[in-house]
Amino acid sequence: MTRVLIVDDEPQILRALRINLIARRYEVETAADGSAALRQAADGSPDLVILDLGLPDLDGVDVIHGLRGWSSVPIIVLSGRAGNRDKVEALDAGADDYVTKPFGIDELLARVRAVTRRTVLYQAQLASVQIGEHMVDLTDKTVSGKVRLTPTEWHILEILLRNPGKLVSQRQLLTEVWGERYVKETHYLRQYMTQLRHKLEPDPAHPAHLITEPGMGYRFTP
Amino acid sequence: MTRVLIVDDEPQILRALRINLIARRYEVETAADGSAALRQAADGSPDLVILDLGLPDLDGVDVIHGLRGWSSVPIIVLSGRAGNRDKVEALDAGADDYVTKPFGIDELLARVRAVTRRTVLYQAQLASVQIGEHMVDLTDKTVSGKVRLTPTEWHILEILLRNPGKLVSQRQLLTEVWGERYVKETHYLRQYMTQLRHKLEPDPAHPAHLITEPGMGYRFTP
DNA sequence: TCATTCCTGACGGGTTCCATACGGCCCCGC
DNA sequence: GCGGGGCCGTATGGAACCCGTCAGGAATGA
């Protein structure tokens, strides 16, 4: 069952979306403002977020950044503003789709299907992974032993662990964790990779699982 | 480098998209009708398809179905028709996004980034090739055994493997890897071909898969 | 205030790439 | 048969780049 978090401050739209999604057998949670959205997303870890940009408390793009700080949940943005700037900003912040109001409910549902179709695959399985002596639990966000990871560390680690054995380019990591504009800031990555290794690898100087591929990116090998 | 296949029968749009994408360092291929699109997609296995629905020969949705028959390449649909029915049909056929004309080029580029951000990581187009005793996996960027390849080695090898059995000219390799200005520097190629052979061929002195065609170029034979 | 996390700059060491040189093979004309 | 010129494969040294690490400061929240 796909769990959807709807974030909107207009009760009518909220209600219409809720009814239609429940009718299609989605599990629905709702939030009326940005901070509630961030809290509930962290709490419930939904499979999809439908986010209205016109929120009373926070700027919509900040909510996207907030979510992207630790999660790669798919986000569909709703907005009354049809300007190019707004769209580009939201999409580059990490949104997966941008729908302009007014919209047909059929279109939105089709876009929900399109976005989840892509991501369901990748969300699959992988509850916990062994790295060296540590067990990393992705759903609980816990590591065995006395290891604690920061939000950014989790975010990076999740991307790597969800692609076991595959090369993940620096560009991909940087855009997903920090955003499109940070593709040049490779020293962010270097910083956090050393931290992750010191927390997880048996011998951080000679990593066995979090591998560097010079000039390309990083790879998690189980 | 992300390779994009643009399918559109209007030369102006084709040209505008091509210029803008190339300026953003995408590799661009174009097709003017549906059957050419399917052929070129099968041939070049692009990383993204931008598909205009108003094609002269085939119905756009049929092109989507045709692609989805064997590929999970992301598809962004362009269309002059803004009806809900059209959108739902295209998205449910397998399109990842649906953009209505007229659209801003900035928006389209942002959507391109959004879609590829998702799919570059997770699409599993099983692309692995056997060379001698080694299995080469192009999506994971791995080679069986304790073989590791550098970025430039991967770049060259990818071009050759993408054209199995075909002759690839030195000019093509040099321009794709080093750039237009380096077509004369054939010793770069010689250098890297030996390295690749030493890493992959069973008997590097008598290559069986990475073949030299004197005066012309190189060829990968499976 | 303190603690945590994130950002930023700097530096040493290692890898990768560039550049040059040299030897072998083949084809060709003499 | 002989020599020369392409063309190709291989070796090697140095330059450029990339990466890991340390340290300190800014921002945030308790």
Coordinates of C-alpha atoms (C1' of nucleotides) in Angstrom, one line a residue:
Chain A
M1 CA 0.0 0.0 0.0
T2 CA 1.3 3.4 -1.0
R3 CA 1.3 6.0 1.7
V4 CA 0.7 9.6 0.6
L5 CA 1.3 12.7 2.6
I6 CA -0.8 15.6 1.3
V7 CA 0.3 19.1 2.4
D8 CA -2.2 21.9 1.7
D9 CA -3.8 24.7 3.7
E10 CA -7.0 24.8 1.7
P11 CA -9.5 22.4 3.2
Q12 CA -11.4 21.9 0.0
I13 CA -8.5 20.8 -2.0
L14 CA -7.2 18.6 0.8
R15 CA -10.6 17.0 1.1
A16 CA -10.9 16.4 -2.7
L17 CA -7.5 14.9 -2.9
R18 CA -8.0 12.7 0.1
I19 CA -11.3 11.2 -1.1
N20 CA -9.9 10.5 -4.6
L21 CA -6.7 8.9 -3.3
I22 CA -8.4 6.8 -0.7
A23 CA -10.8 5.6 -3.4
R24 CA -7.8 4.5 -5.4
R25 CA -6.6 2.5 -2.3
Y26 CA -3.8 4.9 -1.2
E27 CA -3.2 5.4 2.4
V28 CA -3.5 9.2 3.1
E29 CA -2.1 11.4 5.7
T30 CA -2.6 15.2 5.7
A31 CA -0.8 18.3 7.0
A32 CA -1.9 21.9 6.8
D33 CA 1.4 23.7 7.0
G34 CA 5.1 23.3 6.3
S35 CA 6.4 22.5 9.8
A36 CA 3.6 19.9 10.3
A37 CA 4.5 18.5 7.0
L38 CA 8.2 18.1 7.9
R39 CA 7.3 16.6 11.2
Q40 CA 4.8 14.1 9.8
A41 CA 7.1 13.1 7.0
A42 CA 9.9 12.3 9.4
D43 CA 7.4 10.4 11.6
G44 CA 5.5 8.4 9.0
S45 CA 8.1 8.2 6.2
P46 CA 5.5 8.3 3.4
D47 CA 6.0 6.9 -0.1
L48 CA 4.9 10.1 -1.8
V49 CA 4.4 13.8 -0.8
I50 CA 1.9 16.1 -2.6
L51 CA 3.0 19.5 -1.6
D52 CA 1.1 22.8 -2.1
L53 CA 3.6 25.7 -2.4
G54 CA 1.3 28.3 -0.9
L55 CA 1.6 27.4 2.7
P56 CA 1.0 29.8 5.6
D57 CA 4.2 29.3 7.5
L58 CA 7.1 28.2 5.4
D59 CA 8.2 28.8 1.8
G60 CA 7.4 25.8 -0.3
V61 CA 10.9 25.5 -1.6
D62 CA 12.2 25.4 1.9
V63 CA 9.9 22.5 2.7
I64 CA 11.3 20.7 -0.3
H65 CA 14.9 21.4 0.9
G66 CA 13.9 20.3 4.4
L67 CA 12.6 17.0 3.1
R68 CA 15.5 16.5 0.8
G69 CA 17.8 17.0 3.7
W70 CA 17.2 13.5 4.9
S71 CA 14.8 11.8 2.5
S72 CA 14.5 11.0 -1.2
V73 CA 10.7 10.5 -1.1
P74 CA 9.1 11.6 -4.4
I75 CA 7.5 15.0 -4.2
I76 CA 4.7 16.4 -6.5
V77 CA 4.3 20.1 -6.1
L78 CA 1.0 21.9 -6.5
S79 CA 1.0 25.6 -7.2
G80 CA -1.1 28.5 -8.3
R81 CA 2.0 30.2 -9.8
A82 CA 2.7 29.2 -13.4
G83 CA 5.9 31.2 -13.8
N84 CA 9.0 29.5 -15.1
R85 CA 11.1 30.7 -12.3
D86 CA 8.9 29.1 -9.7
K87 CA 8.8 25.8 -11.6
V88 CA 12.6 25.7 -12.1
E89 CA 13.2 26.6 -8.5
A90 CA 11.0 23.9 -7.1
L91 CA 12.2 21.2 -9.5
D92 CA 15.8 22.0 -8.9
A93 CA 15.2 21.9 -5.2
G94 CA 14.3 18.3 -5.6
A95 CA 10.7 18.1 -6.6
D96 CA 9.8 15.4 -9.0
D97 CA 6.8 17.1 -10.7
Y98 CA 5.1 20.5 -10.7
V99 CA 1.4 20.8 -11.4
T100 CA -0.2 24.2 -11.9
K101 CA -3.6 24.9 -10.4
P102 CA -6.3 24.5 -11.5
F103 CA -5.6 20.9 -12.5
G104 CA -7.8 17.9 -13.3
I105 CA -7.8 15.3 -10.6
D106 CA -7.4 12.6 -13.3
E107 CA -4.2 14.3 -14.4
L108 CA -2.8 14.5 -10.9
L109 CA -3.6 10.8 -10.3
A110 CA -1.9 9.9 -13.5
R111 CA 1.2 11.9 -12.4
V112 CA 1.1 10.2 -9.0
R113 CA 1.1 6.8 -10.8
A114 CA 4.0 8.0 -13.1
V115 CA 6.2 9.1 -10.2
T116 CA 5.5 6.2 -7.9
R117 CA 6.1 3.7 -10.8
R118 CA 9.7 4.9 -11.0
T119 CA 10.4 5.0 -7.3
V120 CA 8.6 1.9 -6.0
L121 CA 11.2 -0.2 -7.7
Y122 CA 14.0 1.5 -5.9
Q123 CA 12.3 1.7 -2.5
A124 CA 12.1 -2.0 -2.6
Q125 CA 13.4 -4.3 0.1
L126 CA 16.7 -3.4 1.9
A127 CA 15.5 -3.0 5.5
S128 CA 19.0 -3.5 6.9
V129 CA 22.5 -3.9 5.7
Q130 CA 25.7 -5.2 7.3
I131 CA 28.8 -2.9 7.0
G132 CA 31.8 -4.4 8.7
E133 CA 30.8 -5.1 12.2
H134 CA 27.8 -2.8 12.2
M135 CA 24.2 -3.5 11.2
V136 CA 22.6 -0.5 9.5
D137 CA 18.8 -0.4 9.7
L138 CA 17.4 1.9 7.0
T139 CA 13.8 1.9 8.2
D140 CA 14.6 2.6 11.9
K141 CA 17.5 4.8 11.0
T142 CA 19.7 3.0 13.5
V143 CA 23.1 1.6 13.6
S144 CA 24.2 -1.2 15.9
G145 CA 26.9 -0.3 18.5
K146 CA 27.3 3.2 19.8
V147 CA 27.2 4.8 16.4
R148 CA 25.0 7.7 15.6
L149 CA 24.7 9.3 12.1
T150 CA 23.7 12.9 11.3
P151 CA 20.9 13.6 8.8
T152 CA 23.3 14.3 6.0
E153 CA 25.3 11.2 6.7
W154 CA 22.1 9.2 6.5
H155 CA 21.0 10.7 3.3
I156 CA 24.3 9.9 1.6
L157 CA 24.5 6.4 3.1
E158 CA 20.9 5.6 2.0
I159 CA 21.6 6.5 -1.6
L160 CA 24.7 4.3 -1.6
L161 CA 23.1 1.4 0.2
R162 CA 20.0 1.4 -2.1
N163 CA 22.4 0.9 -5.0
P164 CA 24.6 -1.9 -3.8
G165 CA 27.5 -2.7 -6.0
K166 CA 26.7 0.2 -8.3
L167 CA 28.8 3.2 -9.0
V168 CA 27.0 6.4 -7.8
S169 CA 28.5 9.4 -9.4
Q170 CA 29.5 12.5 -7.3
R171 CA 27.1 14.5 -9.4
Q172 CA 24.2 12.3 -8.4
L173 CA 25.0 12.4 -4.8
L174 CA 25.6 16.1 -4.7
T175 CA 22.3 16.9 -6.6
E176 CA 20.3 14.6 -4.5
V177 CA 21.6 15.7 -1.1
W178 CA 22.5 19.3 -1.6
G179 CA 20.7 20.3 -4.8
E180 CA 21.4 21.0 -8.5
R181 CA 23.6 24.0 -7.8
Y182 CA 26.1 22.2 -5.7
V183 CA 27.5 19.8 -8.3
K184 CA 30.9 21.4 -8.1
E185 CA 31.3 21.3 -4.3
T186 CA 32.9 17.9 -4.2
H187 CA 34.6 18.6 -0.9
Y188 CA 31.3 18.3 0.8
L189 CA 31.3 14.7 -0.2
R190 CA 34.9 14.1 0.7
Q191 CA 34.1 15.4 4.2
Y192 CA 31.1 13.2 4.8
M193 CA 32.6 10.1 3.2
T194 CA 35.5 10.2 5.8
Q195 CA 33.0 10.7 8.6
L196 CA 30.9 7.8 7.4
R197 CA 34.0 5.6 7.1
H198 CA 35.2 6.5 10.6
K199 CA 31.8 5.6 12.0
L200 CA 31.2 2.4 10.0
E201 CA 34.3 0.9 8.5
P202 CA 36.5 -1.5 10.6
D203 CA 39.6 0.2 9.2
P204 CA 38.7 3.7 7.9
A205 CA 42.1 4.1 6.2
H206 CA 41.4 1.1 4.0
P207 CA 37.7 1.1 3.4
A208 CA 36.2 -2.2 2.4
H209 CA 32.6 -1.2 1.8
L210 CA 32.5 2.5 1.0
I211 CA 34.8 2.6 -1.9
T212 CA 36.1 5.5 -3.9
E213 CA 36.2 5.4 -7.6
P214 CA 38.6 8.2 -8.5
G215 CA 37.2 10.7 -10.9
M216 CA 33.8 9.1 -10.9
G217 CA 32.1 8.6 -7.6
Y218 CA 31.5 6.2 -4.8
R219 CA 30.3 2.6 -4.4
F220 CA 28.9 0.5 -1.6
T221 CA 30.1 -3.1 -1.8
P222 CA 28.3 -5.5 0.6
Chain B
M1 CA 27.4 12.3 -20.4
T2 CA 23.7 12.1 -20.7
R3 CA 22.4 11.2 -24.1
V4 CA 19.1 12.6 -25.2
L5 CA 16.9 11.5 -28.1
I6 CA 14.6 14.3 -29.3
V7 CA 11.6 13.2 -31.4
D8 CA 9.8 16.0 -33.1
D9 CA 8.7 16.8 -36.7
E10 CA 8.9 20.6 -36.4
P11 CA 12.4 21.7 -37.3
Q12 CA 12.3 24.9 -35.2
I13 CA 11.5 23.1 -32.0
L14 CA 14.0 20.4 -32.7
R15 CA 16.6 23.0 -33.3
A16 CA 15.8 25.1 -30.2
L17 CA 15.9 22.0 -28.0
R18 CA 19.1 20.7 -29.6
I19 CA 21.0 24.0 -29.1
N20 CA 19.9 24.4 -25.5
L21 CA 20.6 20.8 -24.5
I22 CA 24.0 20.8 -26.2
A23 CA 24.8 24.0 -24.4
R24 CA 24.1 22.1 -21.1
R25 CA 26.5 19.4 -22.2
Y26 CA 24.0 16.8 -23.1
E27 CA 24.7 14.6 -26.1
V28 CA 21.8 15.0 -28.5
E29 CA 20.3 12.8 -31.2
T30 CA 17.2 13.7 -33.2
A31 CA 14.4 11.9 -35.0
A32 CA 11.7 13.4 -37.1
D33 CA 9.0 10.6 -36.9
G34 CA 7.9 7.7 -34.8
S35 CA 9.5 4.8 -36.6
A36 CA 12.9 6.6 -36.8
A37 CA 12.6 7.3 -33.1
L38 CA 12.1 3.6 -32.3
R39 CA 14.9 2.6 -34.5
Q40 CA 17.3 5.1 -33.1
A41 CA 16.3 4.4 -29.5
A42 CA 17.1 0.7 -30.1
D43 CA 20.4 1.6 -31.8
G44 CA 21.7 4.3 -29.4
S45 CA 20.0 3.4 -26.1
P46 CA 19.7 7.0 -25.0
D47 CA 19.4 8.0 -21.3
L48 CA 16.3 10.1 -22.0
V49 CA 13.7 10.6 -24.7
I50 CA 11.9 13.8 -25.4
L51 CA 8.9 12.9 -27.5
D52 CA 6.5 15.2 -29.3
L53 CA 3.1 13.5 -29.6
G54 CA 2.1 15.1 -32.9
L55 CA 4.1 12.9 -35.2
P56 CA 3.3 12.4 -38.9
D57 CA 3.5 8.6 -39.0
L58 CA 2.6 7.0 -35.7
D59 CA 0.4 7.9 -32.8
G60 CA 2.5 9.2 -29.9
V61 CA 1.1 6.8 -27.4
D62 CA 2.0 3.9 -29.6
V63 CA 5.6 5.1 -29.7
I64 CA 5.6 5.1 -25.9
H65 CA 4.3 1.6 -25.8
G66 CA 6.8 0.6 -28.4
L67 CA 9.7 2.0 -26.3
R68 CA 8.3 0.5 -23.0
G69 CA 8.2 -2.9 -24.7
W70 CA 11.9 -3.3 -24.1
S71 CA 13.2 -0.2 -22.5
S72 CA 12.8 1.7 -19.2
V73 CA 14.3 4.9 -20.6
P74 CA 12.7 8.0 -19.1
I75 CA 10.3 9.7 -21.5
I76 CA 9.2 13.4 -21.4
V77 CA 6.2 14.0 -23.6
L78 CA 5.7 17.3 -25.4
S79 CA 2.2 18.0 -26.7
G80 CA 0.0 20.8 -28.0
R81 CA -3.1 19.1 -26.5
A82 CA -3.8 20.1 -22.9
G83 CA -6.7 17.8 -22.3
N84 CA -6.8 15.6 -19.3
R85 CA -7.5 12.5 -21.4
D86 CA -4.4 13.0 -23.5
K87 CA -2.2 13.5 -20.4
V88 CA -3.6 10.5 -18.6
E89 CA -3.2 8.3 -21.6
A90 CA 0.4 9.3 -22.2
L91 CA 1.4 9.0 -18.6
D92 CA -0.3 5.7 -18.1
A93 CA 1.3 4.4 -21.2
G94 CA 4.6 4.9 -19.5
A95 CA 5.7 8.5 -19.9
D96 CA 7.4 10.1 -17.0
D97 CA 6.3 13.7 -17.6
Y98 CA 3.9 15.6 -19.9
V99 CA 4.7 19.2 -20.9
T100 CA 2.1 21.3 -22.8
K101 CA 3.1 23.6 -25.6
P102 CA 4.0 26.3 -25.5
F103 CA 6.5 25.8 -22.7
G104 CA 9.5 27.7 -21.4
I105 CA 12.8 26.1 -22.2
D106 CA 13.9 26.6 -18.6
E107 CA 11.0 24.6 -17.4
L108 CA 11.7 21.8 -19.8
L109 CA 15.4 21.7 -18.8
A110 CA 14.4 21.6 -15.1
R111 CA 12.1 18.7 -15.8
V112 CA 14.8 17.0 -17.7
R113 CA 17.0 17.3 -14.7
A114 CA 14.3 16.1 -12.3
V115 CA 13.5 13.0 -14.4
T116 CA 17.1 12.0 -15.0
R117 CA 18.0 12.6 -11.3
R118 CA 15.5 9.9 -10.5
T119 CA 16.2 7.4 -13.2
V120 CA 19.9 7.6 -13.7
L121 CA 20.3 6.0 -10.4
Y122 CA 17.8 3.3 -10.6
Q123 CA 17.2 2.1 -14.1
A124 CA 18.5 -1.3 -14.5
Q125 CA 19.1 -1.8 -18.1
L126 CA 21.0 -5.1 -17.9
A127 CA 24.0 -4.1 -19.9
S128 CA 26.8 -6.5 -19.2
V129 CA 29.2 -7.9 -21.7
Q130 CA 31.7 -10.7 -21.5
I131 CA 35.2 -10.0 -22.6
G132 CA 37.5 -13.0 -22.3
E133 CA 37.2 -14.1 -18.7
H134 CA 35.8 -10.9 -17.5
M135 CA 32.2 -9.7 -17.1
V136 CA 31.9 -6.0 -17.8
D137 CA 28.8 -4.3 -16.4
L138 CA 28.2 -0.9 -17.9
T139 CA 25.5 0.3 -15.5
D140 CA 27.3 -0.7 -12.3
K141 CA 30.6 0.3 -13.8
T142 CA 32.2 -2.9 -12.6
V143 CA 34.5 -5.6 -14.0
S144 CA 34.6 -9.1 -12.6
G145 CA 37.9 -10.0 -10.9
K146 CA 40.1 -7.5 -9.3
V147 CA 40.0 -5.2 -12.4
R148 CA 39.4 -1.5 -12.0
L149 CA 39.1 1.0 -14.9
T150 CA 39.8 4.7 -14.9
P151 CA 37.2 7.2 -16.1
T152 CA 38.9 7.6 -19.5
E153 CA 39.1 3.8 -19.9
W154 CA 35.4 3.5 -19.1
H155 CA 34.6 6.2 -21.6
I156 CA 36.4 4.5 -24.5
L157 CA 35.2 1.1 -23.6
E158 CA 31.6 2.2 -23.4
I159 CA 31.7 3.6 -26.9
L160 CA 33.1 0.4 -28.3
L161 CA 30.7 -1.9 -26.4
R162 CA 27.7 0.2 -27.4
N163 CA 28.6 -0.6 -31.0
P164 CA 29.3 -4.3 -30.9
G165 CA 30.9 -5.6 -34.0
K166 CA 30.9 -2.2 -35.6
L167 CA 34.0 -0.3 -36.6
V168 CA 34.4 2.8 -34.5
S169 CA 36.7 5.4 -36.2
Q170 CA 39.6 6.9 -34.3
R171 CA 38.1 10.3 -35.1
Q172 CA 34.9 9.4 -33.4
L173 CA 36.6 8.1 -30.3
L174 CA 38.9 11.1 -30.0
T175 CA 36.2 13.6 -30.4
E176 CA 33.8 11.9 -28.0
V177 CA 36.4 11.4 -25.3
W178 CA 38.8 14.3 -25.7
G179 CA 36.9 16.7 -27.9
E180 CA 36.9 18.0 -31.5
R181 CA 40.4 19.5 -31.2
Y182 CA 42.2 16.2 -30.5
V183 CA 41.4 14.3 -33.6
K184 CA 45.1 14.3 -34.5
E185 CA 46.3 12.9 -31.1
T186 CA 46.0 9.3 -32.0
H187 CA 48.7 8.3 -29.4
Y188 CA 46.1 9.0 -26.7
L189 CA 44.1 6.2 -28.1
R190 CA 47.0 3.8 -28.5
Q191 CA 47.9 4.4 -24.9
Y192 CA 44.5 3.6 -23.6
M193 CA 43.8 0.7 -25.9
T194 CA 46.9 -1.1 -24.5
Q195 CA 45.8 -0.4 -21.0
L196 CA 42.3 -1.7 -21.7
R197 CA 43.8 -4.8 -23.3
H198 CA 46.1 -5.5 -20.4
K199 CA 43.2 -5.2 -18.0
L200 CA 40.6 -7.2 -20.0
E201 CA 42.1 -9.4 -22.7
P202 CA 43.3 -12.9 -21.9
D203 CA 46.3 -12.4 -24.1
P204 CA 47.0 -8.7 -24.5
A205 CA 49.5 -9.2 -27.2
H206 CA 47.0 -10.9 -29.4
P207 CA 43.7 -9.2 -28.7
A208 CA 40.6 -11.2 -29.4
H209 CA 37.9 -8.7 -28.6
L210 CA 39.4 -5.2 -28.8
I211 CA 40.5 -5.3 -32.3
T212 CA 42.6 -2.7 -34.2
E213 CA 41.6 -1.9 -37.8
P214 CA 44.8 -0.3 -39.1
G215 CA 44.3 3.1 -40.5
M216 CA 40.6 3.2 -39.5
G217 CA 39.8 2.6 -35.9
Y218 CA 38.9 0.0 -33.4
R219 CA 36.2 -2.7 -33.1
F220 CA 34.7 -4.7 -30.3
T221 CA 33.9 -8.2 -31.2
P222 CA 31.9 -10.2 -28.6
Chain C
dT1 C1' 25.8 28.7 27.3
dC2 C1' 27.1 24.4 25.4
dA3 C1' 26.8 20.8 21.9
dT4 C1' 26.0 19.3 17.5
dT5 C1' 26.1 19.7 12.7
dC6 C1' 27.4 21.8 8.7
dC7 C1' 30.4 24.6 6.0
dT8 C1' 35.0 26.1 4.4
dG9 C1' 40.0 26.3 3.6
dA10 C1' 44.4 24.1 3.4
dC11 C1' 47.8 20.6 2.7
dG12 C1' 50.2 16.0 1.7
dG13 C1' 50.0 11.9 -0.8
dG14 C1' 48.3 9.1 -4.4
dT15 C1' 46.2 8.2 -8.8
dT16 C1' 45.3 9.4 -13.4
dC17 C1' 46.5 11.6 -17.3
dC18 C1' 49.5 13.8 -20.6
dA19 C1' 53.7 13.8 -23.4
dT20 C1' 57.7 11.9 -25.4
dA21 C1' 60.5 8.3 -26.9
dC22 C1' 61.6 3.9 -28.9
dG23 C1' 61.0 -0.6 -31.2
dG24 C1' 58.3 -3.7 -34.2
dC25 C1' 55.4 -4.7 -38.1
dC26 C1' 53.7 -4.1 -42.7
dC27 C1' 53.6 -2.2 -47.1
dC28 C1' 55.8 0.0 -50.8
dG29 C1' 59.3 1.5 -54.1
dC30 C1' 63.7 0.9 -55.5
Chain D
dG1 C1' 66.8 -7.8 -50.8
dC2 C1' 67.0 -3.5 -48.9
dG3 C1' 65.7 0.7 -46.8
dG4 C1' 62.2 4.0 -45.5
dG5 C1' 57.9 5.7 -44.0
dG6 C1' 53.5 4.9 -41.9
dC7 C1' 51.1 3.0 -38.2
dC8 C1' 50.8 0.7 -34.0
dG9 C1' 52.1 -1.1 -29.3
dT10 C1' 54.7 -0.3 -25.1
dA11 C1' 57.5 1.9 -21.6
dT12 C1' 58.5 5.9 -18.7
dG13 C1' 58.8 10.3 -16.3
dG14 C1' 56.6 14.4 -14.8
dA15 C1' 52.4 17.3 -14.5
dA16 C1' 47.8 17.9 -13.2
dC17 C1' 44.2 16.5 -10.8
dC18 C1' 41.7 14.1 -7.2
dC19 C1' 41.1 12.5 -2.7
dG20 C1' 41.5 11.9 2.5
dT21 C1' 42.3 14.4 6.5
dC22 C1' 42.8 18.0 9.8
dA23 C1' 41.3 22.2 11.8
dG24 C1' 38.6 26.1 12.6
dG25 C1' 34.4 29.0 12.1
dA26 C1' 29.4 29.7 11.3
dA27 C1' 24.8 28.3 12.2
dT28 C1' 21.4 26.0 14.6
dG29 C1' 18.9 24.1 18.6
dA30 C1' 18.7 22.6 23.4

